[in-house]
């Protein structure tokens, strides 16, 4: 653990994405740091996921440098051979006739596999509340040729990435000519509360030509369209985005539509795991998929990521509100979410 660094205040009673479910094959150890905690993940023989603090309690070797044993039922430390099961209990010692020291216990976490993702509960495993995992099942049915998934480690505070997805007026500038058409800046955002842990932001516009990626797949190109963009934030930093366009006055079903996840999990104060998973109802073939994959990868890795990292650099570690950010109409939803997250974290702190 990073004991010497100041600890960030994270929302604890919440689910964070830890990765794609298919990143974790059986008989494999996966090391990943989430919320300042180095973790090691592995699949038990029944397919369920174990997550332990990636630090042996003997001399603090990373357990992820050891090996998986008993078909995934345990992990053996690579230094002196203590073996721990998925609950963190030491189940084997090659020393002292097999006597197991009382203190040989590793902290275990609750991790679930849901909708093709690994979900990490950042508080006591006994209090994990499955009902708080957002329903992303809709993406599971998408064709492989209409799916783009990726991962981008990004050198910024996770909330800058949340801002990025919740204030999509940036597409008109940062992604001008590809994802942006100018329509987002002109559309008025409607912000709706979805209980304590959710906010939806919708931008609707009429009359603009659709961005190229949509326009190419409409029945006629270069025509005025009706466009919709709806993003749903679920605490702490998980976002589902629906974006589409149809020829002006026509039903949504006649147009093109995409459904995507943008999932941010803090690795540490200035580092974020960013997973994106995009599906759509059009261009369902390998050639179109390769072109859209290239477009999205360029936008996210060559435009969003450098901007987020540059923002982080300019902020220099200062607290966001202390810099007195200018507020614009387009960031109403992002600001509401920041305040909501602050309130949720504050309420948890007050209870403890
Ligand atoms: S450090 Fe793990 S057994 Fe010694
Ligand atoms: Fe972007």
mmCIF file of C-alpha atoms and ligand atoms in Angstrom:
data_model
loop_
_atom_site.group_PDB
_atom_site.id
_atom_site.type_symbol
_atom_site.label_atom_id
_atom_site.label_comp_id
_atom_site.label_asym_id
_atom_site.label_seq_id
_atom_site.Cartn_x
_atom_site.Cartn_y
_atom_site.Cartn_z
ATOM 1 C CA UNK A 1 0.000 0.000 0.000
ATOM 2 C CA UNK A 2 1.092 3.557 -0.571
ATOM 3 C CA UNK A 3 1.176 4.337 3.131
ATOM 4 C CA UNK A 4 3.221 7.507 2.813
ATOM 5 C CA UNK A 5 1.101 9.253 0.221
ATOM 6 C CA UNK A 6 -1.900 11.331 1.226
ATOM 7 C CA UNK A 7 -5.002 9.221 0.759
ATOM 8 C CA UNK A 8 -7.642 10.427 -1.636
ATOM 9 C CA UNK A 9 -11.183 10.476 -0.369
ATOM 10 C CA UNK A 10 -13.027 8.004 -2.534
ATOM 11 C CA UNK A 11 -16.628 6.937 -2.380
ATOM 12 C CA UNK A 12 -16.297 3.594 -0.623
ATOM 13 C CA UNK A 13 -19.744 2.064 -0.670
ATOM 14 C CA UNK A 14 -19.819 1.835 -4.432
ATOM 15 C CA UNK A 15 -18.875 -0.393 -7.346
ATOM 16 C CA UNK A 16 -15.940 0.466 -9.561
ATOM 17 C CA UNK A 17 -15.097 -1.325 -12.766
ATOM 18 C CA UNK A 18 -11.933 -3.414 -12.374
ATOM 19 C CA UNK A 19 -11.668 -4.591 -15.990
ATOM 20 C CA UNK A 20 -13.296 -6.664 -18.681
ATOM 21 C CA UNK A 21 -14.411 -10.081 -17.476
ATOM 22 C CA UNK A 22 -12.539 -11.826 -20.268
ATOM 23 C CA UNK A 23 -9.247 -10.292 -19.144
ATOM 24 C CA UNK A 24 -9.268 -12.816 -16.329
ATOM 25 C CA UNK A 25 -8.904 -16.350 -17.614
ATOM 26 C CA UNK A 26 -8.824 -19.253 -15.190
ATOM 27 C CA UNK A 27 -5.450 -20.199 -13.712
ATOM 28 C CA UNK A 28 -4.205 -16.642 -14.128
ATOM 29 C CA UNK A 29 -3.250 -13.818 -11.789
ATOM 30 C CA UNK A 30 -4.187 -10.264 -12.700
ATOM 31 C CA UNK A 31 -2.504 -7.400 -10.840
ATOM 32 C CA UNK A 32 -4.193 -4.006 -10.870
ATOM 33 C CA UNK A 33 -4.166 -1.024 -8.532
ATOM 34 C CA UNK A 34 -7.553 0.493 -7.767
ATOM 35 C CA UNK A 35 -8.142 3.405 -5.384
ATOM 36 C CA UNK A 36 -4.514 3.280 -4.220
ATOM 37 C CA UNK A 37 -4.818 -0.418 -3.305
ATOM 38 C CA UNK A 38 -2.606 -2.890 -5.159
ATOM 39 C CA UNK A 39 -4.851 -5.886 -5.831
ATOM 40 C CA UNK A 40 -4.457 -9.333 -7.283
ATOM 41 C CA UNK A 41 -7.433 -11.022 -8.965
ATOM 42 C CA UNK A 42 -7.961 -14.655 -9.854
ATOM 43 C CA UNK A 43 -10.798 -16.979 -10.789
ATOM 44 C CA UNK A 44 -11.823 -19.671 -8.368
ATOM 45 C CA UNK A 45 -12.599 -23.130 -9.759
ATOM 46 C CA UNK A 46 -16.345 -22.273 -9.753
ATOM 47 C CA UNK A 47 -15.701 -19.213 -11.955
ATOM 48 C CA UNK A 48 -16.268 -16.624 -9.220
ATOM 49 C CA UNK A 49 -13.651 -13.917 -8.759
ATOM 50 C CA UNK A 50 -11.279 -13.561 -5.834
ATOM 51 C CA UNK A 51 -9.551 -10.258 -5.120
ATOM 52 C CA UNK A 52 -6.865 -9.898 -2.481
ATOM 53 C CA UNK A 53 -4.554 -7.135 -1.380
ATOM 54 C CA UNK A 54 -1.480 -7.800 -3.512
ATOM 55 C CA UNK A 55 0.891 -7.942 -0.552
ATOM 56 C CA UNK A 56 1.949 -11.054 1.288
ATOM 57 C CA UNK A 57 1.724 -10.559 5.077
ATOM 58 C CA UNK A 58 5.119 -12.264 5.586
ATOM 59 C CA UNK A 59 7.648 -9.967 3.881
ATOM 60 C CA UNK A 60 5.262 -8.015 1.701
ATOM 61 C CA UNK A 61 6.066 -9.579 -1.651
ATOM 62 C CA UNK A 62 3.424 -8.993 -4.320
ATOM 63 C CA UNK A 63 1.262 -12.096 -4.445
ATOM 64 C CA UNK A 64 0.801 -11.436 -8.154
ATOM 65 C CA UNK A 65 4.471 -12.415 -8.566
ATOM 66 C CA UNK A 66 3.594 -15.871 -7.241
ATOM 67 C CA UNK A 67 1.564 -18.585 -8.884
ATOM 68 C CA UNK A 68 -1.967 -19.854 -8.981
ATOM 69 C CA UNK A 69 -2.571 -23.218 -7.267
ATOM 70 C CA UNK A 70 -5.331 -25.777 -6.784
ATOM 71 C CA UNK A 71 -7.079 -24.872 -10.092
ATOM 72 C CA UNK A 72 -7.549 -21.303 -8.947
ATOM 73 C CA UNK A 73 -8.552 -22.013 -5.377
ATOM 74 C CA UNK A 74 -5.420 -20.341 -4.025
ATOM 75 C CA UNK A 75 -2.371 -18.257 -4.798
ATOM 76 C CA UNK A 76 1.115 -19.153 -3.631
ATOM 77 C CA UNK A 77 3.525 -16.392 -2.700
ATOM 78 C CA UNK A 78 6.607 -16.505 -4.907
ATOM 79 C CA UNK A 79 8.984 -15.637 -2.094
ATOM 80 C CA UNK A 80 8.631 -18.252 0.674
ATOM 81 C CA UNK A 81 5.634 -20.238 -0.449
ATOM 82 C CA UNK A 82 2.737 -19.296 1.840
ATOM 83 C CA UNK A 83 -0.521 -20.044 0.104
ATOM 84 C CA UNK A 84 -3.776 -18.054 0.430
ATOM 85 C CA UNK A 85 -7.296 -18.808 -0.708
ATOM 86 C CA UNK A 86 -9.772 -16.307 -2.175
ATOM 87 C CA UNK A 87 -10.998 -15.313 1.294
ATOM 88 C CA UNK A 88 -7.457 -14.288 2.209
ATOM 89 C CA UNK A 89 -6.926 -17.174 4.649
ATOM 90 C CA UNK A 90 -3.548 -18.900 4.639
ATOM 91 C CA UNK A 91 -4.294 -22.482 3.624
ATOM 92 C CA UNK A 92 -0.774 -23.880 3.343
ATOM 93 C CA UNK A 93 2.675 -23.220 4.755
ATOM 94 C CA UNK A 94 5.716 -25.221 3.710
ATOM 95 C CA UNK A 95 7.444 -24.142 6.948
ATOM 96 C CA UNK A 96 7.327 -25.314 10.590
ATOM 97 C CA UNK A 97 5.609 -28.619 9.811
ATOM 98 C CA UNK A 98 2.798 -26.773 8.119
ATOM 99 C CA UNK A 99 1.792 -24.681 11.115
ATOM 100 C CA UNK A 100 -0.069 -21.599 9.930
ATOM 101 C CA UNK A 101 0.694 -18.384 11.834
ATOM 102 C CA UNK A 102 -2.425 -16.592 13.070
ATOM 103 C CA UNK A 103 -1.414 -13.333 11.432
ATOM 104 C CA UNK A 104 -1.053 -14.939 8.016
ATOM 105 C CA UNK A 105 -4.201 -13.352 6.563
ATOM 106 C CA UNK A 106 -4.607 -11.142 3.523
ATOM 107 C CA UNK A 107 -7.371 -8.604 3.106
ATOM 108 C CA UNK A 108 -10.023 -9.849 0.661
ATOM 109 C CA UNK A 109 -12.418 -7.754 -1.407
ATOM 110 C CA UNK A 110 -15.734 -8.371 -3.076
ATOM 111 C CA UNK A 111 -15.564 -8.563 -6.871
ATOM 112 C CA UNK A 112 -18.431 -9.657 -9.098
ATOM 113 C CA UNK A 113 -18.680 -10.380 -12.784
ATOM 114 C CA UNK A 114 -21.681 -8.658 -14.368
ATOM 115 C CA UNK A 115 -22.497 -7.740 -17.974
ATOM 116 C CA UNK A 116 -19.024 -8.697 -19.185
ATOM 117 C CA UNK A 117 -17.283 -6.506 -16.617
ATOM 118 C CA UNK A 118 -15.509 -7.049 -13.313
ATOM 119 C CA UNK A 119 -16.986 -4.920 -10.523
ATOM 120 C CA UNK A 120 -15.026 -4.037 -7.416
ATOM 121 C CA UNK A 121 -16.751 -3.058 -4.155
ATOM 122 C CA UNK A 122 -14.495 -0.534 -2.439
ATOM 123 C CA UNK A 123 -15.695 -1.173 1.118
ATOM 124 C CA UNK A 124 -15.990 -4.180 3.434
ATOM 125 C CA UNK A 125 -16.849 -7.221 1.347
ATOM 126 C CA UNK A 126 -19.596 -8.146 3.813
ATOM 127 C CA UNK A 127 -21.468 -4.954 2.948
ATOM 128 C CA UNK A 128 -21.322 -5.259 -0.839
ATOM 129 C CA UNK A 129 -24.705 -4.239 -2.233
ATOM 130 C CA UNK A 130 -25.276 -5.866 -5.621
ATOM 131 C CA UNK A 131 -28.325 -3.720 -6.293
ATOM 132 C CA UNK A 132 -25.989 -0.746 -6.812
ATOM 133 C CA UNK A 133 -24.358 -2.256 -9.922
ATOM 134 C CA UNK A 134 -25.818 -0.406 -12.930
ATOM 135 C CA UNK A 135 -27.672 -2.475 -15.516
ATOM 136 C CA UNK A 136 -25.457 -2.588 -18.598
ATOM 137 C CA UNK A 137 -26.953 -5.794 -19.960
ATOM 138 C CA UNK A 138 -28.108 -4.051 -23.155
ATOM 139 C CA UNK A 139 -24.562 -4.012 -24.473
ATOM 140 C CA UNK A 140 -24.086 -7.737 -24.132
ATOM 141 C CA UNK A 141 -26.274 -8.564 -27.116
ATOM 142 C CA UNK A 142 -24.411 -6.405 -29.637
ATOM 143 C CA UNK A 143 -22.760 -8.082 -32.615
ATOM 144 C CA UNK A 144 -18.997 -8.415 -32.482
ATOM 145 C CA UNK A 145 -18.784 -6.482 -35.764
ATOM 146 C CA UNK A 146 -20.626 -3.612 -34.114
ATOM 147 C CA UNK A 147 -18.506 -3.517 -30.980
ATOM 148 C CA UNK A 148 -15.399 -1.546 -30.112
ATOM 149 C CA UNK A 149 -13.803 -2.018 -26.718
ATOM 150 C CA UNK A 150 -10.676 -0.483 -25.354
ATOM 151 C CA UNK A 151 -8.681 0.537 -22.327
ATOM 152 C CA UNK A 152 -6.671 3.703 -21.796
ATOM 153 C CA UNK A 153 -4.654 4.348 -18.656
ATOM 154 C CA UNK A 154 -4.873 8.111 -18.320
ATOM 155 C CA UNK A 155 -2.769 10.459 -16.199
ATOM 156 C CA UNK A 156 -5.594 12.475 -14.677
ATOM 157 C CA UNK A 157 -7.976 12.582 -11.750
ATOM 158 C CA UNK A 158 -10.941 10.299 -12.527
ATOM 159 C CA UNK A 159 -13.367 13.200 -12.170
ATOM 160 C CA UNK A 160 -11.821 15.003 -15.140
ATOM 161 C CA UNK A 161 -12.780 11.996 -17.223
ATOM 162 C CA UNK A 162 -16.296 12.105 -15.780
ATOM 163 C CA UNK A 163 -16.490 15.797 -16.738
ATOM 164 C CA UNK A 164 -15.308 14.885 -20.231
ATOM 165 C CA UNK A 165 -18.182 12.469 -20.840
ATOM 166 C CA UNK A 166 -20.799 14.576 -19.079
ATOM 167 C CA UNK A 167 -19.956 17.772 -20.947
ATOM 168 C CA UNK A 168 -20.096 16.611 -24.528
ATOM 169 C CA UNK A 169 -19.999 20.104 -25.980
ATOM 170 C CA UNK A 170 -16.278 19.285 -26.203
ATOM 171 C CA UNK A 171 -16.932 17.026 -29.212
ATOM 172 C CA UNK A 172 -17.615 20.110 -31.343
ATOM 173 C CA UNK A 173 -14.082 21.387 -30.722
ATOM 174 C CA UNK A 174 -11.807 18.572 -29.636
ATOM 175 C CA UNK A 175 -13.358 16.130 -32.113
ATOM 176 C CA UNK A 176 -14.472 18.653 -34.757
ATOM 177 C CA UNK A 177 -15.082 17.062 -38.147
ATOM 178 C CA UNK A 178 -15.300 13.484 -36.871
ATOM 179 C CA UNK A 179 -17.555 13.077 -33.852
ATOM 180 C CA UNK A 180 -18.511 16.752 -33.581
ATOM 181 C CA UNK A 181 -20.821 18.646 -35.905
ATOM 182 C CA UNK A 182 -21.455 21.807 -33.874
ATOM 183 C CA UNK A 183 -24.893 20.566 -32.825
ATOM 184 C CA UNK A 184 -23.963 19.821 -29.211
ATOM 185 C CA UNK A 185 -22.975 23.376 -28.410
ATOM 186 C CA UNK A 186 -26.263 24.715 -29.763
ATOM 187 C CA UNK A 187 -28.406 22.074 -28.048
ATOM 188 C CA UNK A 188 -29.605 22.812 -24.551
ATOM 189 C CA UNK A 189 -28.745 20.134 -22.023
ATOM 190 C CA UNK A 190 -31.632 18.780 -19.952
ATOM 191 C CA UNK A 191 -30.444 17.428 -16.626
ATOM 192 C CA UNK A 192 -32.545 14.895 -14.703
ATOM 193 C CA UNK A 193 -31.867 13.425 -11.277
ATOM 194 C CA UNK A 194 -32.140 9.658 -11.023
ATOM 195 C CA UNK A 195 -32.187 9.174 -7.280
ATOM 196 C CA UNK A 196 -29.193 9.814 -5.087
ATOM 197 C CA UNK A 197 -26.646 8.051 -7.264
ATOM 198 C CA UNK A 198 -27.678 8.852 -10.799
ATOM 199 C CA UNK A 199 -27.972 11.799 -13.166
ATOM 200 C CA UNK A 200 -29.079 11.802 -16.786
ATOM 201 C CA UNK A 201 -28.154 14.529 -19.241
ATOM 202 C CA UNK A 202 -29.870 14.775 -22.617
ATOM 203 C CA UNK A 203 -29.006 16.985 -25.549
ATOM 204 C CA UNK A 204 -31.529 17.110 -28.388
ATOM 205 C CA UNK A 205 -31.003 19.079 -31.567
ATOM 206 C CA UNK A 206 -32.696 19.533 -34.924
ATOM 207 C CA UNK A 207 -31.551 20.866 -38.246
ATOM 208 C CA UNK A 208 -27.825 20.077 -38.182
ATOM 209 C CA UNK A 209 -26.090 17.641 -40.457
ATOM 210 C CA UNK A 210 -25.047 14.579 -38.464
ATOM 211 C CA UNK A 211 -21.367 13.971 -37.630
ATOM 212 C CA UNK A 212 -19.633 12.041 -40.396
ATOM 213 C CA UNK A 213 -19.684 8.714 -38.572
ATOM 214 C CA UNK A 214 -23.493 8.837 -38.447
ATOM 215 C CA UNK A 215 -24.117 10.760 -41.667
ATOM 216 C CA UNK A 216 -22.344 8.094 -43.736
ATOM 217 C CA UNK A 217 -24.873 5.509 -42.569
ATOM 218 C CA UNK A 218 -28.080 7.516 -42.979
ATOM 219 C CA UNK A 219 -30.353 6.944 -45.992
ATOM 220 C CA UNK A 220 -29.281 10.303 -47.446
ATOM 221 C CA UNK A 221 -26.057 12.147 -46.707
ATOM 222 C CA UNK A 222 -25.563 15.796 -45.888
ATOM 223 C CA UNK A 223 -29.185 16.364 -44.898
ATOM 224 C CA UNK A 224 -30.595 18.095 -41.814
ATOM 225 C CA UNK A 225 -31.154 15.631 -38.968
ATOM 226 C CA UNK A 226 -32.642 15.225 -35.542
ATOM 227 C CA UNK A 227 -29.914 14.160 -33.118
ATOM 228 C CA UNK A 228 -29.998 12.814 -29.577
ATOM 229 C CA UNK A 229 -27.287 12.362 -27.002
ATOM 230 C CA UNK A 230 -28.176 10.978 -23.596
ATOM 231 C CA UNK A 231 -25.656 10.137 -20.934
ATOM 232 C CA UNK A 232 -26.470 8.466 -17.647
ATOM 233 C CA UNK A 233 -24.001 8.753 -14.808
ATOM 234 C CA UNK A 234 -24.066 6.240 -11.985
ATOM 235 C CA UNK A 235 -21.940 6.915 -8.920
ATOM 236 C CA UNK A 236 -19.057 6.935 -8.632
ATOM 237 C CA UNK A 237 -17.805 7.208 -12.226
ATOM 238 C CA UNK A 238 -19.685 4.904 -14.587
ATOM 239 C CA UNK A 239 -21.394 6.359 -17.634
ATOM 240 C CA UNK A 240 -23.671 4.952 -20.320
ATOM 241 C CA UNK A 241 -24.032 7.025 -23.440
ATOM 242 C CA UNK A 242 -26.672 6.766 -26.158
ATOM 243 C CA UNK A 243 -26.075 8.837 -29.284
ATOM 244 C CA UNK A 244 -27.935 8.817 -32.561
ATOM 245 C CA UNK A 245 -29.306 10.688 -35.534
ATOM 246 C CA UNK A 246 -32.182 10.390 -37.966
ATOM 247 C CA UNK A 247 -33.232 12.438 -40.982
ATOM 248 C CA UNK A 248 -35.184 15.477 -39.777
ATOM 249 C CA UNK A 249 -38.740 14.585 -38.816
ATOM 250 C CA UNK A 250 -38.261 10.820 -39.101
ATOM 251 C CA UNK A 251 -38.521 8.314 -36.258
ATOM 252 C CA UNK A 252 -35.432 7.265 -34.320
ATOM 253 C CA UNK A 253 -35.891 3.701 -35.570
ATOM 254 C CA UNK A 254 -35.152 4.849 -39.129
ATOM 255 C CA UNK A 255 -31.920 6.463 -38.048
ATOM 256 C CA UNK A 256 -28.662 5.285 -36.531
ATOM 257 C CA UNK A 257 -28.032 4.767 -32.867
ATOM 258 C CA UNK A 258 -25.110 3.823 -30.658
ATOM 259 C CA UNK A 259 -24.863 2.721 -27.064
ATOM 260 C CA UNK A 260 -21.560 3.013 -25.246
ATOM 261 C CA UNK A 261 -20.029 2.718 -21.802
ATOM 262 C CA UNK A 262 -17.354 5.045 -20.487
ATOM 263 C CA UNK A 263 -16.044 3.677 -17.211
ATOM 264 C CA UNK A 264 -13.569 5.499 -15.024
ATOM 265 C CA UNK A 265 -11.881 3.984 -11.999
ATOM 266 C CA UNK A 266 -9.222 5.835 -10.035
ATOM 267 C CA UNK A 267 -5.913 4.057 -9.838
ATOM 268 C CA UNK A 268 -4.524 6.821 -7.623
ATOM 269 C CA UNK A 269 -4.885 10.576 -7.171
ATOM 270 C CA UNK A 270 -3.687 11.491 -10.650
ATOM 271 C CA UNK A 271 -4.170 8.237 -12.558
ATOM 272 C CA UNK A 272 -7.335 6.773 -13.999
ATOM 273 C CA UNK A 273 -8.254 3.479 -15.591
ATOM 274 C CA UNK A 274 -10.516 4.256 -18.542
ATOM 275 C CA UNK A 275 -12.511 1.495 -20.210
ATOM 276 C CA UNK A 276 -14.730 2.258 -23.193
ATOM 277 C CA UNK A 277 -17.140 -0.114 -24.852
ATOM 278 C CA UNK A 278 -19.115 1.087 -27.825
ATOM 279 C CA UNK A 279 -21.897 -0.711 -29.718
ATOM 280 C CA UNK A 280 -24.223 0.445 -32.495
ATOM 281 C CA UNK A 281 -27.143 -0.433 -34.737
ATOM 282 C CA UNK A 282 -25.450 0.384 -38.044
ATOM 283 C CA UNK A 283 -22.284 -0.490 -39.970
ATOM 284 C CA UNK A 284 -22.403 -4.067 -38.714
ATOM 285 C CA UNK A 285 -19.570 -5.596 -40.703
ATOM 286 C CA UNK A 286 -15.843 -6.077 -40.158
ATOM 287 C CA UNK A 287 -14.791 -3.329 -42.562
ATOM 288 C CA UNK A 288 -17.042 -0.676 -40.999
ATOM 289 C CA UNK A 289 -16.082 -1.865 -37.543
ATOM 290 C CA UNK A 290 -12.382 -1.458 -38.273
ATOM 291 C CA UNK A 291 -12.981 2.087 -39.569
ATOM 292 C CA UNK A 292 -15.089 3.088 -36.555
ATOM 293 C CA UNK A 293 -12.607 1.464 -34.173
ATOM 294 C CA UNK A 294 -9.803 3.521 -35.725
ATOM 295 C CA UNK A 295 -11.898 6.687 -35.462
ATOM 296 C CA UNK A 296 -12.814 6.129 -31.812
ATOM 297 C CA UNK A 297 -9.312 5.067 -30.825
ATOM 298 C CA UNK A 298 -7.927 8.189 -32.420
ATOM 299 C CA UNK A 299 -10.473 10.425 -30.673
ATOM 300 C CA UNK A 300 -9.995 8.856 -27.249
ATOM 301 C CA UNK A 301 -6.246 8.241 -27.285
ATOM 302 C CA UNK A 302 -4.992 11.144 -29.423
ATOM 303 C CA UNK A 303 -7.494 13.856 -28.477
ATOM 304 C CA UNK A 304 -9.241 13.172 -25.142
ATOM 305 C CA UNK A 305 -6.331 11.542 -23.300
ATOM 306 C CA UNK A 306 -3.735 14.242 -24.087
ATOM 307 C CA UNK A 307 -6.258 16.928 -23.161
ATOM 308 C CA UNK A 308 -7.127 15.270 -19.853
ATOM 309 C CA UNK A 309 -3.455 14.838 -18.997
ATOM 310 C CA UNK A 310 -2.711 18.438 -19.935
ATOM 311 C CA UNK A 311 -5.594 19.651 -17.735
ATOM 312 C CA UNK A 312 -4.215 17.587 -14.868
ATOM 313 C CA UNK A 313 -0.813 19.159 -15.436
ATOM 314 C CA UNK A 314 -2.194 22.669 -15.421
ATOM 315 C CA UNK A 315 -4.196 22.011 -12.253
ATOM 316 C CA UNK A 316 -0.976 20.956 -10.566
ATOM 317 C CA UNK A 317 -2.720 18.849 -7.945
ATOM 318 C CA UNK A 318 -4.968 21.692 -6.750
ATOM 319 C CA UNK A 319 -8.478 20.835 -5.608
ATOM 320 C CA UNK A 320 -10.949 21.460 -8.449
ATOM 321 C CA UNK A 321 -13.265 23.982 -6.747
ATOM 322 C CA UNK A 322 -10.351 25.899 -5.221
ATOM 323 C CA UNK A 323 -9.399 26.964 -8.752
ATOM 324 C CA UNK A 324 -12.827 28.580 -9.174
ATOM 325 C CA UNK A 325 -13.695 27.006 -12.540
ATOM 326 C CA UNK A 326 -15.831 29.070 -14.890
ATOM 327 C CA UNK A 327 -19.258 27.513 -15.332
ATOM 328 C CA UNK A 328 -20.921 27.272 -18.755
ATOM 329 C CA UNK A 329 -24.471 26.157 -19.616
ATOM 330 C CA UNK A 330 -23.147 22.974 -21.221
ATOM 331 C CA UNK A 331 -21.504 21.721 -18.055
ATOM 332 C CA UNK A 332 -24.621 21.913 -15.874
ATOM 333 C CA UNK A 333 -24.831 18.123 -15.694
ATOM 334 C CA UNK A 334 -21.138 17.666 -15.002
ATOM 335 C CA UNK A 335 -21.293 20.221 -12.208
ATOM 336 C CA UNK A 336 -24.350 18.525 -10.692
ATOM 337 C CA UNK A 337 -22.509 15.206 -10.722
ATOM 338 C CA UNK A 338 -19.403 16.671 -9.084
ATOM 339 C CA UNK A 339 -21.532 18.143 -6.319
ATOM 340 C CA UNK A 340 -23.444 14.890 -5.936
ATOM 341 C CA UNK A 341 -20.251 12.884 -5.658
ATOM 342 C CA UNK A 342 -18.826 15.367 -3.134
ATOM 343 C CA UNK A 343 -22.032 15.028 -1.099
ATOM 344 C CA UNK A 344 -21.973 11.216 -1.199
ATOM 345 C CA UNK A 345 -18.322 11.126 -0.135
ATOM 346 C CA UNK A 346 -18.990 13.736 2.550
ATOM 347 C CA UNK A 347 -21.960 11.749 3.926
ATOM 348 C CA UNK A 348 -19.852 8.597 4.131
ATOM 349 C CA UNK A 349 -17.107 10.478 5.926
ATOM 350 C CA UNK A 350 -19.594 11.877 8.454
ATOM 351 C CA UNK A 351 -20.914 8.375 9.226
ATOM 352 C CA UNK A 352 -17.502 6.924 9.967
HETATM 353 S S1 LIG B 1 6.928 -12.840 1.450
HETATM 354 FE FE1 LIG B 1 5.354 -14.212 0.996
HETATM 355 S S2 LIG B 1 5.907 -16.057 1.934
HETATM 356 FE FE2 LIG B 1 7.485 -14.673 2.423
HETATM 357 FE FE1 LIG B 2 -14.067 13.189 -26.229
#
